[in-house]
Short mmCIF file of C-alpha atoms in Angstrom, two decimals:
data_model
loop_
_atom_site.label_atom_id
_atom_site.label_comp_id
_atom_site.label_asym_id
_atom_site.label_seq_id
_atom_site.Cartn_x
_atom_site.Cartn_y
_atom_site.Cartn_z
CA MET T 1 -3.46 5.53 -9.99
CA ILE T 2 -2.38 8.13 -7.37
CA PRO T 3 -1.49 6.36 -4.21
CA LYS T 4 -3.46 7.51 -1.16
CA MET T 5 -1.78 9.26 1.67
CA ILE T 6 -2.23 8.00 5.07
CA HIS T 7 -3.28 10.89 7.27
CA VAL T 8 -1.62 10.57 10.74
CA CYS T 9 -2.23 12.65 13.90
CA TYR T 10 0.66 13.78 15.95
CA SER T 11 1.99 16.70 17.85
CA SER T 12 5.44 17.45 19.55
CA ARG T 13 3.19 17.83 22.63
CA TYR T 14 2.71 14.07 22.66
CA TYR T 15 6.20 13.64 24.22
CA ALA T 16 6.57 13.17 27.92
CA LYS T 17 9.37 11.77 29.97
CA THR T 18 8.23 8.90 32.00
CA HIS T 19 9.73 5.98 33.92
CA THR T 20 8.72 3.73 30.97
CA ASN T 21 9.15 4.36 27.25
CA SER T 22 5.40 4.37 26.59
CA MET T 23 5.10 8.08 25.91
CA GLU T 24 8.64 8.53 24.51
CA LYS T 25 7.90 6.00 21.74
CA LEU T 26 5.29 8.13 20.23
CA THR T 27 7.78 10.68 19.17
CA ALA T 28 10.29 8.02 18.16
CA VAL T 29 7.76 6.46 15.83
CA ALA T 30 6.73 9.88 14.42
CA GLN T 31 10.38 10.89 13.61
CA VAL T 32 10.64 7.67 11.36
CA LEU T 33 7.23 8.32 9.84
CA GLN T 34 8.07 11.94 8.90
CA GLN T 35 10.57 10.58 6.36
CA LYS T 36 8.03 8.54 4.55
CA SER T 37 6.38 10.15 1.42
CA TYR T 38 3.05 8.50 2.06
CA ILE T 39 2.49 9.94 5.56
CA LYS T 40 0.49 13.26 5.90
CA MET T 41 1.03 14.49 9.46
CA VAL T 42 -1.92 16.39 10.98
CA GLU T 43 -1.48 18.62 14.07
CA PRO T 44 -4.38 17.93 16.48
CA ASP T 45 -5.75 20.31 19.09
CA LEU T 46 -6.04 19.59 22.78
CA VAL T 47 -9.11 17.64 23.76
CA ASP T 48 -11.92 19.59 25.22
CA ILE T 49 -11.92 19.14 28.89
CA GLU T 50 -15.67 19.16 29.27
CA LEU T 51 -15.95 16.18 26.86
CA LEU T 52 -13.62 14.29 29.15
CA LYS T 53 -15.83 15.09 32.03
CA THR T 54 -18.79 13.62 30.28
CA LEU T 55 -16.80 10.42 29.58
CA HIS T 56 -14.92 10.06 33.07
CA ASP T 57 -15.83 10.98 36.53
CA PRO T 58 -15.27 14.75 36.65
CA GLN T 59 -13.54 14.52 40.04
CA TYR T 60 -11.02 12.15 38.41
CA VAL T 61 -10.50 14.42 35.39
CA GLU T 62 -10.00 17.53 37.60
CA ALA T 63 -7.50 15.60 39.87
CA PHE T 64 -5.45 14.64 36.85
CA LEU T 65 -5.55 18.15 35.50
CA GLN T 66 -4.30 19.63 38.85
CA GLY T 67 -1.84 16.81 39.58
CA GLU T 68 -3.71 15.83 42.80
CA LYS T 69 -2.60 12.48 44.26
CA PRO T 70 -3.55 9.58 44.33
CA LEU T 71 -5.81 10.00 41.26
CA ALA T 72 -3.40 11.92 39.13
CA ARG T 73 -1.05 9.02 39.21
CA ALA T 74 -3.81 6.27 39.16
CA GLN T 75 -2.57 5.06 35.70
CA GLY T 76 0.80 4.18 37.18
CA PHE T 77 3.27 6.87 36.07
CA LYS T 78 5.53 7.68 38.98
CA GLN T 79 5.71 11.47 38.23
CA TRP T 80 2.90 13.87 37.32
CA ASN T 81 3.89 17.14 35.72
CA GLU T 82 2.52 19.65 33.19
CA GLN T 83 4.40 17.90 30.37
CA LEU T 84 2.60 14.69 31.00
CA ARG T 85 -0.76 16.40 31.48
CA ASP T 86 -0.42 18.28 28.01
CA ALA T 87 0.75 15.03 26.34
CA VAL T 88 -2.27 13.10 27.53
CA LEU T 89 -4.60 15.88 26.41
CA SER T 90 -2.96 16.17 23.10
CA VAL T 91 -3.15 12.52 22.40
CA GLN T 92 -6.85 12.49 23.25
CA GLY T 93 -7.45 15.33 20.86
CA GLY T 94 -5.70 13.28 18.23
CA GLN T 95 -8.11 10.46 18.90
CA LEU T 96 -10.99 12.64 17.75
CA ALA T 97 -9.18 14.18 14.82
CA ALA T 98 -8.06 10.84 13.56
CA ALA T 99 -11.62 9.44 13.81
CA GLU T 100 -12.90 12.34 11.74
CA LEU T 101 -10.17 11.80 9.17
CA ALA T 102 -10.95 8.02 9.00
CA LEU T 103 -14.63 8.80 8.37
CA LEU T 104 -13.64 11.23 5.60
CA HIS T 105 -10.90 9.31 3.92
CA GLY T 106 -11.54 5.58 5.00
CA ILE T 107 -8.18 5.21 6.80
CA ALA T 108 -6.33 7.27 9.38
CA ALA T 109 -4.13 6.83 12.43
CA ASN T 110 -3.21 8.53 15.73
CA ILE T 111 0.39 7.91 16.92
CA ALA T 112 -0.92 7.14 20.33
CA GLN T 113 -1.39 4.54 23.01
CA GLY T 114 -2.62 4.21 26.61
CA PHE T 115 -6.45 3.93 26.51
CA HIS T 116 -8.13 0.61 27.03
CA HIS T 117 -7.47 -0.03 30.72
CA ALA T 118 -8.91 3.32 31.90
CA VAL T 119 -12.21 2.95 33.60
CA TYR T 120 -14.87 5.67 34.49
CA GLU T 121 -13.52 6.38 37.89
CA ARG T 122 -9.72 6.30 37.20
CA GLY T 123 -6.76 5.36 35.08
CA LEU T 124 -5.03 2.07 35.26
CA ALA T 125 -1.81 0.37 33.76
CA TYR T 126 -0.42 3.43 31.95
CA CYS T 127 -3.91 4.41 30.50
CA THR T 128 -5.06 7.81 31.80
CA PHE T 129 -8.25 8.43 29.88
CA ASN T 130 -10.02 5.84 27.59
CA GLY T 131 -9.51 7.41 24.16
CA LEU T 132 -11.38 4.46 22.61
CA ALA T 133 -14.65 5.18 24.44
CA LEU T 134 -14.00 8.90 23.98
CA VAL T 135 -14.56 8.39 20.16
CA ALA T 136 -17.86 6.83 20.86
CA GLN T 137 -18.79 9.58 23.18
CA HIS T 138 -17.89 12.20 20.64
CA PHE T 139 -19.77 10.49 17.82
CA PRO T 140 -23.00 9.39 19.39
CA LYS T 141 -24.73 8.74 16.13
CA LYS T 142 -21.97 6.48 14.89
CA LYS T 143 -21.41 2.87 15.71
CA ILE T 144 -17.89 2.60 16.99
CA PHE T 145 -16.34 -0.92 16.93
CA ILE T 146 -13.13 -1.45 18.82
CA LEU T 147 -10.81 -4.24 17.39
CA ASP T 148 -8.30 -4.51 20.23
CA CYS T 149 -5.18 -6.56 19.39
CA ASP T 150 -3.16 -5.59 22.35
CA GLN T 151 -1.71 -8.55 24.27
CA HIS T 152 -3.76 -7.42 27.25
CA GLY T 153 -7.67 -7.50 27.44
CA GLY T 154 -9.28 -4.09 27.15
CA ASN T 155 -11.03 -4.19 30.53
CA GLY T 156 -11.76 -0.43 30.61
CA THR T 157 -13.33 -0.33 27.27
CA ALA T 158 -15.50 -3.35 28.15
CA GLU T 159 -16.78 -1.38 31.11
CA PHE T 160 -17.66 1.59 28.88
CA THR T 161 -19.80 -0.59 26.69
CA LEU T 162 -22.23 -0.60 29.50
CA ARG T 163 -22.36 3.27 29.42
CA LEU T 164 -22.27 3.88 25.77
CA ALA T 165 -24.76 2.15 23.54
CA ASN T 166 -22.89 2.89 20.36
CA LEU T 167 -19.64 1.27 21.57
CA PHE T 168 -18.71 -2.44 20.82
CA ASN T 169 -15.39 -4.01 22.15
CA TYR T 170 -13.75 -7.00 20.61
CA SER T 171 -10.57 -8.03 22.34
CA ILE T 172 -8.04 -10.64 21.18
CA PHE T 173 -5.54 -11.20 23.93
CA ALA T 174 -3.26 -13.51 25.69
CA ILE T 175 -2.99 -11.87 29.20
CA PRO T 176 -6.58 -11.62 30.55
CA PHE T 177 -6.07 -8.53 32.87
CA GLY T 178 -9.75 -8.78 33.84
CA CYS T 179 -11.42 -8.15 30.48
CA ALA T 180 -15.08 -8.81 30.94
CA HIS T 181 -17.53 -10.41 28.58
CA TYR T 182 -20.70 -8.30 28.05
CA GLU T 183 -23.40 -8.19 25.31
CA ARG T 184 -21.19 -5.67 23.32
CA SER T 185 -17.88 -6.80 24.77
CA LEU T 186 -16.57 -10.03 23.30
CA THR T 187 -13.21 -11.69 23.80
CA GLN T 188 -10.97 -14.15 22.14
CA HIS T 189 -8.04 -15.68 24.12
CA ILE T 190 -5.03 -16.94 22.06
CA ASP T 191 -2.50 -18.87 24.21
CA LYS T 192 0.97 -17.40 24.54
CA LYS T 193 2.70 -20.69 23.96
CA GLN T 194 0.22 -23.05 22.39
CA GLY T 195 -1.58 -20.57 20.17
CA SER T 196 -0.94 -20.01 16.42
CA PHE T 197 -1.41 -17.33 13.82
CA GLU T 198 -4.14 -19.42 12.18
CA GLU T 199 -6.16 -19.12 15.47
CA TYR T 200 -5.50 -15.39 15.53
CA ALA T 201 -6.37 -14.85 11.98
CA GLN T 202 -9.70 -16.71 12.68
CA ALA T 203 -10.39 -14.40 15.68
CA ILE T 204 -9.92 -11.28 13.45
CA GLN T 205 -12.21 -12.73 10.86
CA GLN T 206 -14.72 -13.38 13.59
CA GLY T 207 -14.38 -9.87 14.83
CA PHE T 208 -15.21 -8.50 11.36
CA LYS T 209 -18.21 -10.77 11.25
CA HIS T 210 -19.46 -8.98 14.47
CA ALA T 211 -18.53 -5.60 13.03
CA ARG T 212 -20.62 -6.21 9.99
CA ALA T 213 -23.66 -7.76 11.78
CA TRP T 214 -23.70 -4.87 14.13
CA GLY T 215 -23.34 -2.24 11.39
CA ALA T 216 -20.31 -0.62 12.58
CA ASP T 217 -19.67 2.85 11.15
CA LEU T 218 -15.91 3.03 12.32
CA ILE T 219 -13.43 0.45 13.51
CA VAL T 220 -10.77 1.61 15.91
CA TYR T 221 -7.80 -0.81 15.68
CA GLN T 222 -5.47 -1.22 18.58
CA ALA T 223 -2.44 -2.53 16.82
CA GLY T 224 -0.44 -3.76 19.81
CA MET T 225 3.12 -4.84 19.61
CA ASP T 226 3.31 -6.42 23.00
CA CYS T 227 2.20 -9.61 21.23
CA HIS T 228 5.79 -9.85 19.67
CA GLN T 229 7.73 -12.83 20.75
CA ASN T 230 10.60 -10.63 22.15
CA ASP T 231 8.34 -8.55 24.28
CA ARG T 232 8.21 -9.50 28.00
CA PHE T 233 4.52 -10.03 27.64
CA GLY T 234 4.76 -11.61 24.11
CA SER T 235 3.66 -14.92 22.53
CA ASP T 236 6.37 -17.33 21.61
CA TRP T 237 5.04 -17.82 18.09
CA PHE T 238 4.32 -14.22 17.25
CA THR T 239 7.20 -13.09 14.89
CA THR T 240 7.74 -9.72 13.26
CA ALA T 241 6.55 -11.15 9.97
CA LEU T 242 3.36 -12.47 11.47
CA LEU T 243 2.53 -9.15 13.12
CA LYS T 244 2.70 -7.45 9.81
CA LYS T 245 0.66 -10.19 8.33
CA ARG T 246 -1.91 -9.51 11.13
CA ASP T 247 -1.93 -5.73 10.18
CA HIS T 248 -2.42 -6.70 6.45
CA LEU T 249 -5.30 -8.81 7.29
CA VAL T 250 -7.01 -6.24 9.37
CA PHE T 251 -6.62 -3.45 6.79
CA SER T 252 -7.56 -5.75 3.96
CA LEU T 253 -10.82 -6.75 5.68
CA ALA T 254 -11.68 -3.17 6.51
CA LYS T 255 -11.09 -2.08 2.94
CA GLN T 256 -12.99 -5.05 1.48
CA ASN T 257 -16.01 -4.32 3.71
CA ASN T 258 -15.86 -0.65 3.10
CA ILE T 259 -15.70 0.21 6.85
CA PRO T 260 -13.64 3.21 7.77
CA LEU T 261 -10.88 2.38 10.08
CA MET T 262 -8.53 4.36 12.32
CA PHE T 263 -5.53 2.80 14.16
CA VAL T 264 -3.35 3.48 17.15
CA LEU T 265 -0.16 1.89 18.38
CA ALA T 266 -1.28 0.20 21.74
CA GLY T 267 1.21 -1.75 23.84
CA GLY T 268 4.87 -2.64 23.15
CA TYR T 269 7.50 -2.83 25.79
CA GLN T 270 10.84 -3.59 24.11
CA PRO T 271 13.71 -1.07 23.87
CA LEU T 272 12.84 1.51 21.34
CA ALA T 273 15.44 0.36 18.84
CA GLU T 274 13.52 -2.91 18.52
CA LEU T 275 9.98 -1.60 19.14
CA VAL T 276 9.89 1.46 16.79
CA PRO T 277 10.27 -0.65 13.53
CA LEU T 278 7.43 -2.98 14.59
CA HIS T 279 5.08 0.03 15.00
CA VAL T 280 6.28 1.58 11.75
CA ASN T 281 5.49 -1.81 10.01
CA THR T 282 1.74 -1.16 10.84
CA PHE T 283 1.86 2.12 8.93
CA ASP T 284 3.71 0.35 6.13
CA ALA T 285 0.99 -2.35 5.96
CA ALA T 286 -1.77 0.18 5.88
CA TYR T 287 -0.22 2.02 2.91
CA GLU T 288 0.38 -1.31 1.00
CA VAL T 289 -3.25 -2.22 1.39
CA TYR T 290 -4.75 1.22 0.67
CA ALA T 291 -2.22 2.35 -1.98
CA GLU T 292 -4.43 1.35 -4.87
CA THR T 293 -7.32 3.62 -3.63
CA THR T 294 -7.26 7.00 -5.17
CA SER T 295 -7.24 10.13 -2.95
#
């Protein structure tokens, strides 16, 4: 059988120099993936500004585009410049392109992060615009299910479920960060010290039960690496091997249930030398699960 390529959205415009490595890591991951034969890189366009203004407060969107303080830096980056602006707009364009590719091929990815804390009025915690809710905004006839496995709760996405009827947020987290529980925003807390992978796997299984019952057309998987035991936010018990096992489980369930899935990097705050291999493992896991599917 011919192994299926994993379509991955990325542009050199994704890179921006910040006081963290949260934008820099996107290019670092891409450089590794470009050497892998199973990766098909796709260059996305910039997101349509008018679409952002239907998702977020237009005043906030315009402030970010123009670099007007304080809103332009509401997400927490110390500096605003055109490089950061263009990186954010490119990443958001990649969200929509990756969603389309996932719906077409069953699996796709965007080398991106920085979404789930952004609320309607502003950015927060290194999230400028909510690219998870953006997918639901762009595909109003599709039911978009967010499987958020970042270590922090997806508070912004939870709020957007109150605005978008085709959005469902399911967040598995250890650090609450104000993630609210609504009709279509459910949460599972796994303790950083006393939790276990068995609990985590059960939470993932429960998430897929909700996705099936709701009739999800697309799952957007936040494959966060801030869960890792060496991350400053991480869980003591979450090893490298268990994180890849988590990814295998997610991809296997999506494939078994025939639900298209796109994934993004989400959080991770270790030095790049330690962090990049963790993110690359997610792509390897996707290929390992989907390799038997013909293109």
